[in-house]
Short mmCIF file of C-alpha atoms and ligand atoms in Angstrom, two decimals:
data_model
loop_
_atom_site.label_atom_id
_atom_site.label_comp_id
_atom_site.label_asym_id
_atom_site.label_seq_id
_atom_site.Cartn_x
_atom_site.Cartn_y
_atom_site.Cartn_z
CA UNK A 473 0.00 0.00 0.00
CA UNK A 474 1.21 3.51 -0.85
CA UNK A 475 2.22 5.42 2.57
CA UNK A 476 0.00 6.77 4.71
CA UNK A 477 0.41 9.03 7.40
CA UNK A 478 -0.45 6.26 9.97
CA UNK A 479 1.26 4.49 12.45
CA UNK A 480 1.39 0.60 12.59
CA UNK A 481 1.48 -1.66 16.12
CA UNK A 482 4.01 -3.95 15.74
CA UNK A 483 5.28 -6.65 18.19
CA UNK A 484 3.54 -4.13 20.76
CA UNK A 485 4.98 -1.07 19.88
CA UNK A 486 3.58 1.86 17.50
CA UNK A 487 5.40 2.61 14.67
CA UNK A 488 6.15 4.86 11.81
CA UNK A 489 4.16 3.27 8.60
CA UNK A 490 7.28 3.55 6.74
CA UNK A 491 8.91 1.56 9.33
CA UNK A 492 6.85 -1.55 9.72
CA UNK A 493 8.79 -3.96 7.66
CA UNK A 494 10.03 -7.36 7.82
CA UNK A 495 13.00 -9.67 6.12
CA UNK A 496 12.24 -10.92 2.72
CA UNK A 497 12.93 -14.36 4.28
CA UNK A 498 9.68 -14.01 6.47
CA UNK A 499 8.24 -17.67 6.56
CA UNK A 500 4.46 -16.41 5.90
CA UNK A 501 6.07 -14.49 2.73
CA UNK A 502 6.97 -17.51 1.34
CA UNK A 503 4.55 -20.00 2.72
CA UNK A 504 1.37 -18.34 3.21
CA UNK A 505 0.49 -19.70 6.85
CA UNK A 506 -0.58 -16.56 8.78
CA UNK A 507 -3.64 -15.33 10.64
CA UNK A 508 -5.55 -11.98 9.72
CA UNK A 509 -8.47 -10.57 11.06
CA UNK A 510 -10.64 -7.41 8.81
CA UNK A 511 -12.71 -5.02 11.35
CA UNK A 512 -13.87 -1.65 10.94
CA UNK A 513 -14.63 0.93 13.32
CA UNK A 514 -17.51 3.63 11.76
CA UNK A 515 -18.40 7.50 13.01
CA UNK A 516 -21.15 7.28 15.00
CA UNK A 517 -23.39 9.98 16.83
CA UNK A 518 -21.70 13.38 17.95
CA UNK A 519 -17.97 11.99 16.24
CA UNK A 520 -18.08 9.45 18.37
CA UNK A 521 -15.65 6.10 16.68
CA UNK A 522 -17.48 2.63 17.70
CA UNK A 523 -16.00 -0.50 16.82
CA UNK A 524 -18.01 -3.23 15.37
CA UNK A 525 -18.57 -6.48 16.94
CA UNK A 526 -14.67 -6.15 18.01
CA UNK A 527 -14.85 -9.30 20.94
CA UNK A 528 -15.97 -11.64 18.03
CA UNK A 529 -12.95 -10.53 15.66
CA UNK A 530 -10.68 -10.83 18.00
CA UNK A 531 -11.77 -14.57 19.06
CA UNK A 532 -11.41 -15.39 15.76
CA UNK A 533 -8.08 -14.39 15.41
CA UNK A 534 -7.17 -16.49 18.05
CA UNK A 535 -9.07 -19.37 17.02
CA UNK A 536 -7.66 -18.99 13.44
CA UNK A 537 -4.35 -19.19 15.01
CA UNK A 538 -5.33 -22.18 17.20
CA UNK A 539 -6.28 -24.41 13.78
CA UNK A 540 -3.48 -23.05 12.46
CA UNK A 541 -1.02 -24.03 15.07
CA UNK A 542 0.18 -20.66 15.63
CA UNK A 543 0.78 -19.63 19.03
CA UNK A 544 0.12 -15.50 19.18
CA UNK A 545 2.08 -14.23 21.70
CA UNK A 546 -0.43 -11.50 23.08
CA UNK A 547 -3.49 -12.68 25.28
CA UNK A 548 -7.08 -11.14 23.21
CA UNK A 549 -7.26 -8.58 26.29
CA UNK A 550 -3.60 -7.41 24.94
CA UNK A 551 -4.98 -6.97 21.33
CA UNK A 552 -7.93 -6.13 22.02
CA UNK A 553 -6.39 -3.16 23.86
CA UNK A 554 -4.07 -2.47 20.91
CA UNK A 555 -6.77 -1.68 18.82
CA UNK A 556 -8.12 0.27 20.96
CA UNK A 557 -5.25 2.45 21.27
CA UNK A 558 -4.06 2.10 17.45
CA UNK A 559 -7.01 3.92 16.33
CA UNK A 560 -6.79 6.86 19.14
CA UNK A 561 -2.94 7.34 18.39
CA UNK A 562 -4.28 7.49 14.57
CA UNK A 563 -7.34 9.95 15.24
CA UNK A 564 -8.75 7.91 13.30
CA UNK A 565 -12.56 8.26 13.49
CA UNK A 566 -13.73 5.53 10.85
CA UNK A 567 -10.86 3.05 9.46
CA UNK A 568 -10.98 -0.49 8.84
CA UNK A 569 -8.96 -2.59 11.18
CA UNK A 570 -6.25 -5.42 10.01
CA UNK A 571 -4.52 -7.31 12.56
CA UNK A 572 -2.20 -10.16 11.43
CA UNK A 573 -0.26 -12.48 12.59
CA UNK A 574 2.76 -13.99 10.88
CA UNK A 575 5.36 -16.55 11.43
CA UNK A 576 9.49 -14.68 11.14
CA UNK A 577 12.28 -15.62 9.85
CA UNK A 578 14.58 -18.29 11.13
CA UNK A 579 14.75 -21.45 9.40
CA UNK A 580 13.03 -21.84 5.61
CA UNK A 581 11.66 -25.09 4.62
CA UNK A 582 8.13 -25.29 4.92
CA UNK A 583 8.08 -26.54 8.66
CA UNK A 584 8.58 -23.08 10.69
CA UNK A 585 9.77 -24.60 14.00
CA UNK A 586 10.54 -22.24 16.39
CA UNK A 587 10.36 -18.96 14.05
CA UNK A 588 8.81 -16.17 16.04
CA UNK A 589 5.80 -15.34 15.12
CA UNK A 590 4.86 -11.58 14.83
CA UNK A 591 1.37 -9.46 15.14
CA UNK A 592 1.12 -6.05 13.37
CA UNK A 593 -2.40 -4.20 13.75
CA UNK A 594 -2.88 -1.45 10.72
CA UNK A 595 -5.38 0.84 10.76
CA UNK A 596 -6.93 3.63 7.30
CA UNK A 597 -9.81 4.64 6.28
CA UNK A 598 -11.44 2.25 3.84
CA UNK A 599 -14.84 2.93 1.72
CA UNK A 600 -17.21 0.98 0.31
CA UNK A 601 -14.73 -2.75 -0.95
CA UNK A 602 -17.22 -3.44 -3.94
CA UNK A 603 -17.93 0.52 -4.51
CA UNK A 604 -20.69 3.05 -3.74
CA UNK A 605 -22.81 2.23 -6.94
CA UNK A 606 -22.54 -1.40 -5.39
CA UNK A 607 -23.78 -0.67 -2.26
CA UNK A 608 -26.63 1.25 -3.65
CA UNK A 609 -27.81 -0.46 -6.50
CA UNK A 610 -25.87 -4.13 -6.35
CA UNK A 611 -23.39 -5.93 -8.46
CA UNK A 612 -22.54 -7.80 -11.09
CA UNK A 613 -20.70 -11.20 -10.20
CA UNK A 614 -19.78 -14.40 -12.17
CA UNK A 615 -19.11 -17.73 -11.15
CA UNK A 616 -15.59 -18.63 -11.20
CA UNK A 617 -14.00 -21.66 -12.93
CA UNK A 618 -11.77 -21.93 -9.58
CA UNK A 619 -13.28 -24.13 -7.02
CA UNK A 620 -13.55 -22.95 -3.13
CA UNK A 621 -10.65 -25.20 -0.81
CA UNK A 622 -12.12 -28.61 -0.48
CA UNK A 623 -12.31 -28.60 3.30
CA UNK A 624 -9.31 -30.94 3.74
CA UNK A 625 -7.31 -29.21 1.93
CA UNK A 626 -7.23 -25.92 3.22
CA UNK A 627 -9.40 -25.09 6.42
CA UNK A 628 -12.36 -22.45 5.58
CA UNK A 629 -12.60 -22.16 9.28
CA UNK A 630 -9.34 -20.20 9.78
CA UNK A 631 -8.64 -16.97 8.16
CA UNK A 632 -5.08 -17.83 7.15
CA UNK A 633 -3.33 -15.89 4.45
CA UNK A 634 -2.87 -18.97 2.15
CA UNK A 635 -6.40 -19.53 1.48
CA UNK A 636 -6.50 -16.03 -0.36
CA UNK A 637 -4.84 -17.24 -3.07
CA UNK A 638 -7.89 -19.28 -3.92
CA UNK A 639 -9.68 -15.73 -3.52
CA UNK A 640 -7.42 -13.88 -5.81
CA UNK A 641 -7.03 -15.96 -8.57
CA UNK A 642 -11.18 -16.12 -8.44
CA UNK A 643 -11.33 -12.27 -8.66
CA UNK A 644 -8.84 -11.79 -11.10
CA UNK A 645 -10.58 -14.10 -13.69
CA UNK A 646 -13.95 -12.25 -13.35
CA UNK A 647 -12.83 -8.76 -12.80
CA UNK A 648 -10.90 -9.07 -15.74
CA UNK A 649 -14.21 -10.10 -17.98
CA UNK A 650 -15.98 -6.89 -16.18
CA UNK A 651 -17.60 -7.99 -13.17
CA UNK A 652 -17.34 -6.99 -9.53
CA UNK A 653 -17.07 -9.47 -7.67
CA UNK A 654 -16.79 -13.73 -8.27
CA UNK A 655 -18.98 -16.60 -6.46
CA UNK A 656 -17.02 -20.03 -5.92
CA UNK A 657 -18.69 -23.09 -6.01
CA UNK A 658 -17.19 -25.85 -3.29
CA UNK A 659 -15.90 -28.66 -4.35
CA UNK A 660 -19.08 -30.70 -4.42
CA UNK A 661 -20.17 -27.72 -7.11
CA UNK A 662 -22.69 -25.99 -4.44
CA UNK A 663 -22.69 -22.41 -4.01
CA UNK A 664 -19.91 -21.44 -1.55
CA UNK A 665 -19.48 -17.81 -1.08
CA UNK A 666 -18.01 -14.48 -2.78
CA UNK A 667 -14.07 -13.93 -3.03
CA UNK A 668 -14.54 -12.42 0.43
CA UNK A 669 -17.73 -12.70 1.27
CA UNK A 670 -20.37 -14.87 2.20
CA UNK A 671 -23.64 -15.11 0.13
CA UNK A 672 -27.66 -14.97 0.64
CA UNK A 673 -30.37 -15.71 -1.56
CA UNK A 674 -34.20 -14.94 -0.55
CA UNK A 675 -36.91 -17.06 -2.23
CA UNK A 676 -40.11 -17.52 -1.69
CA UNK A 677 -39.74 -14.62 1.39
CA UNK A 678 -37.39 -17.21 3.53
CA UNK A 679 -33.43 -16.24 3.00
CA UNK A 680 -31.31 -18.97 1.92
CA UNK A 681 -27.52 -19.19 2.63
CA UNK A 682 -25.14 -22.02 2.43
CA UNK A 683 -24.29 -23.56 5.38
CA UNK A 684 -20.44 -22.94 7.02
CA UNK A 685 -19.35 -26.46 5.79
CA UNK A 686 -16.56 -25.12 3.41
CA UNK A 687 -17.21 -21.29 4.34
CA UNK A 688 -15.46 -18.71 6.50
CA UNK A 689 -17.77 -18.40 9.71
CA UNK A 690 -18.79 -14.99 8.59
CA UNK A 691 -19.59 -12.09 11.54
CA UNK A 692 -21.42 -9.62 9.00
CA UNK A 693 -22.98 -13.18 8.33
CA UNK A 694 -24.12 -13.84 11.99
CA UNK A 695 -24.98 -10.25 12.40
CA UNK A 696 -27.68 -10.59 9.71
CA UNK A 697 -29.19 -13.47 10.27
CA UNK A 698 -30.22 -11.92 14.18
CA UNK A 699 -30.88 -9.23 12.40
CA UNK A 700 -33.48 -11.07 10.15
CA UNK A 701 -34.63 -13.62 12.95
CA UNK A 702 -35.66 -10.16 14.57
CA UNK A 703 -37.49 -9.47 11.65
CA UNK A 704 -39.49 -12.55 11.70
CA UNK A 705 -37.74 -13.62 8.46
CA UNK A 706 -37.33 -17.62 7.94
CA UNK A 707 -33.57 -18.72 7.30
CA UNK A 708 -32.71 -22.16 6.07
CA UNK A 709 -29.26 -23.19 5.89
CA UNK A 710 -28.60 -25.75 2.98
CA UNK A 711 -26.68 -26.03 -0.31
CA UNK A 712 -27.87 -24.20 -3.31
CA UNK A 713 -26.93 -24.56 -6.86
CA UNK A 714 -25.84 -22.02 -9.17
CA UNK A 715 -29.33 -22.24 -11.01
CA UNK A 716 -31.13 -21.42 -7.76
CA UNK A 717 -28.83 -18.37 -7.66
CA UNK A 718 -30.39 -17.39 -11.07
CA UNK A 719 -33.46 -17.84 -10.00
CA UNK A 720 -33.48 -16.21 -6.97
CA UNK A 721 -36.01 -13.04 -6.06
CA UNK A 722 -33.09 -11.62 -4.58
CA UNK A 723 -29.51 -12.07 -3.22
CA UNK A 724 -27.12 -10.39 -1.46
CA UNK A 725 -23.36 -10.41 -0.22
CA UNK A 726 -22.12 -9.99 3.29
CA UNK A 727 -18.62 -9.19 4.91
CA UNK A 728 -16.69 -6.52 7.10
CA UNK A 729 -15.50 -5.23 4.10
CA UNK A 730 -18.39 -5.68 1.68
CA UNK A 731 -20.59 -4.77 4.33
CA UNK A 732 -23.78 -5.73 2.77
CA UNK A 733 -23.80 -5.36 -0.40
CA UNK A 734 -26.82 -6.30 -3.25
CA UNK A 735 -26.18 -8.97 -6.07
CA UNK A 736 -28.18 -7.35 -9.49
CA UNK A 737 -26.65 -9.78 -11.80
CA UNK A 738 -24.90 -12.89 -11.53
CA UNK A 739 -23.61 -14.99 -15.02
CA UNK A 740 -25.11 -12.34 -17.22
CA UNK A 741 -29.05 -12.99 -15.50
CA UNK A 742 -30.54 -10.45 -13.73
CA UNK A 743 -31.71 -11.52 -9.90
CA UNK A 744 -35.25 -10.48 -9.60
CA UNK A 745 -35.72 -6.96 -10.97
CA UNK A 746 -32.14 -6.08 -11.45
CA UNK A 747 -32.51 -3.96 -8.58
CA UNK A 748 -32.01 -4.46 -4.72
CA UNK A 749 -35.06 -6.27 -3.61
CA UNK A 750 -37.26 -5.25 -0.43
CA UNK A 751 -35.81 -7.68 2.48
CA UNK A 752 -31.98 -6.98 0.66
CA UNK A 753 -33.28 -3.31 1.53
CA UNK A 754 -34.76 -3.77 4.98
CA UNK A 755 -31.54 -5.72 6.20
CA UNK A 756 -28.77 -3.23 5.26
CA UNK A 757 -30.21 -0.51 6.44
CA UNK A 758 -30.50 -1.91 9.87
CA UNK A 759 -27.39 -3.21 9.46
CA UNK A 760 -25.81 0.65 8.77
CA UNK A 761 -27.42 2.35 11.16
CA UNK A 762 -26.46 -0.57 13.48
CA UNK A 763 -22.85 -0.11 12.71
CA UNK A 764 -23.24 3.58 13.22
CA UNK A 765 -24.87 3.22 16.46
CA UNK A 766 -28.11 4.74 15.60
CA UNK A 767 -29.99 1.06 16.74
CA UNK A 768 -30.45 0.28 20.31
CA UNK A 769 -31.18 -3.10 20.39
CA UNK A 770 -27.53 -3.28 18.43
CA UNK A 771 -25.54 -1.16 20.87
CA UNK A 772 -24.88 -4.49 22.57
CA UNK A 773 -22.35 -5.38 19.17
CA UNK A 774 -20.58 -1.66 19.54
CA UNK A 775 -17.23 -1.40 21.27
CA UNK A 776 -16.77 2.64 21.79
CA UNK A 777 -13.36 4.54 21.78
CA UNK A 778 -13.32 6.56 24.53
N1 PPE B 449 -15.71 -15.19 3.42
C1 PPE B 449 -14.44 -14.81 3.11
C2 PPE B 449 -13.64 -15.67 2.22
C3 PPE B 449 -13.93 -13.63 3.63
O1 PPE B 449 -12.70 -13.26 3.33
C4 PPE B 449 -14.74 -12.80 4.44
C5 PPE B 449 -14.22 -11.52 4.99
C6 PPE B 449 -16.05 -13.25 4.75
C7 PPE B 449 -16.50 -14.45 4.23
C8 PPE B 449 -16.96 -12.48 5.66
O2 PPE B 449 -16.51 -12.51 6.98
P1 PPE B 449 -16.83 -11.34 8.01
O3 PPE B 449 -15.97 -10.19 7.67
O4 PPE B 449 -16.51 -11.93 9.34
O5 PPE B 449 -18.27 -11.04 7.88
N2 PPE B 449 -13.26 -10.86 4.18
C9 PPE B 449 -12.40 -9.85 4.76
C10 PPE B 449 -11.22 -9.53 3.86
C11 PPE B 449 -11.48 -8.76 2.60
C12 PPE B 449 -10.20 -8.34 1.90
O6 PPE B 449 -10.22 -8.17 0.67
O7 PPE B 449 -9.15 -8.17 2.56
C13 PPE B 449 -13.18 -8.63 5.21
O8 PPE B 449 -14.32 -8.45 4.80
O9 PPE B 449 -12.64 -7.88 6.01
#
């Protein structure tokens, strides 16, 4: 990333952007086993910064780190505090949040031993990942000829760095043909979820959405589906094939970084009216004012920087 005028937490201590750096012989450079975490933290009422659902992220760093046999040397209450205070030093008053965890150098090979293994938490301000026009009026997406990790090859349960590849090369190939964003099937050929996202369909009035089998176990995820149990909205959890996707009355994409974001198209067929349909609707809006603090019955989900 270009540099920002940001400081970086590193190993517990703040530090000049330009500074943060590593060897090039970094095991998670050349590997890929690592441990990341995206949060954001949004503006709410009177400039007030609250951080969203920040216990959960933080848990799953750690038990990212646990499948992946990485042993973070900071207790949660250490980074959750980090965060905390990596924002303040920043002034930061809406950012997105990436903490990550990496194995050092030491020995190569692909077994890291006893390399140390390193936490860095960056913070900067990050709008809408699939863009404004997205977020308004939904996206195009394509399903991509790469396959999500079988589950026993990579673990979906774990946000480790390798798995992005699989991400990457899936958003390359449809990007380049002109869509936004790219929907992997898993490896039975069900629909899995977005490049960084997970996925909803509604039909019929019930919402649909895979279950976590060979998925990440999505917060924005969790987050709506109280959100639509609230509602009174039914939810069933079961594979879906990529014809029920084209068929669907409506669909849309969830993640910290996606937020939630509508699905107009997907393979070149419009999703119900080509436009984001009524529950879509009803669901992010709670869900923005819930990030921004303006629903009560969410507060409970809000972390505040005081
Ligand atoms: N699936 C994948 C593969 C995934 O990467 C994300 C988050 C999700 C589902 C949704 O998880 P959650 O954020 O807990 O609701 N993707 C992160 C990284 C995006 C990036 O490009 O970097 C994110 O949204 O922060």
């Amino acid at each position: 990333m270009t540099e920002m005028p940001y400081k970086i937490w590193f190993n517990g201590k703040l530090v000049d952007w330009k500074d943060a750096n590593v060897h090039v012989l970094t095991h998670t450079l050349h590997y890929g086993l690592g441990v990341f975490e995206g949060i954001r933290a949004y503006e709410c009422q009177e400039g007030k910064t609250a951080i969203f659902r920040l216990s959960e992220h933080v848990k799953r760093m750690f038990t990212s780190a646990h499948i992946a046999n990485i042993k973070i040397p900071f207790t949660k209450e250490e980074i959750t505090e980090a965060i905390l205070n990596t924002i303040k030093e920043n002034n930061l008053i809406s950012c997105y949040i990436r903490p990550l965890a990496f194995i050092g150098d030491g020995v190569m090979g692909v077994h890291p031993k006893d390399n140390p293994i390193n936490v860095i938490i960056a913070v900067w301000p990050w709008g809408a990942y699939l863009g404004e026009d997205g977020v308004n009026n939904g996206i195009r997406t394509k399903v991509s000829s790469f396959t999500r990790m079988h589950v026993n090859a990579s673990m979906t349960k774990a946000k480790i760095c390798g798995n992005y590849v699989n991400s990457i090369y899936a958003k390359m190939e449809v990007t380049s043909l002109g869509y936004d964003e790219a929907i992997l099937l898993d490896a039975d050929g069900y629909v899995a979820e977005g490049s960084g996202e997970n996925i909803f369909i509604v039909r019929y009035g019930r919402l649909i959405t895979p279950p976590l089998t060979s998925t990440l176990e999505g917060i924005t995820r969790n987050t709506v589906i109280e959100i639509a149990e609230d509602l009174g909205i039914k939810i069933s959890y079961q594979r879906f094939t990529r014809d029920e996707f084209y068929i669907a009355d409506e669909a849309f994409l969830t993640g910290t970084a996606a937020e939630v974001t509508p699905v107009r198209e997907i393979d070149d067929r419009a999703i119900g009216t080509g436009k984001p349909g009524k529950i879509t609707k009803t669901i992010q809006k709670i869900y923005f004012d819930t990030v921004q603090g303006k629903n009560k019955k969410y507060k409970k989900w809000l972390t505040y920087l005081t």
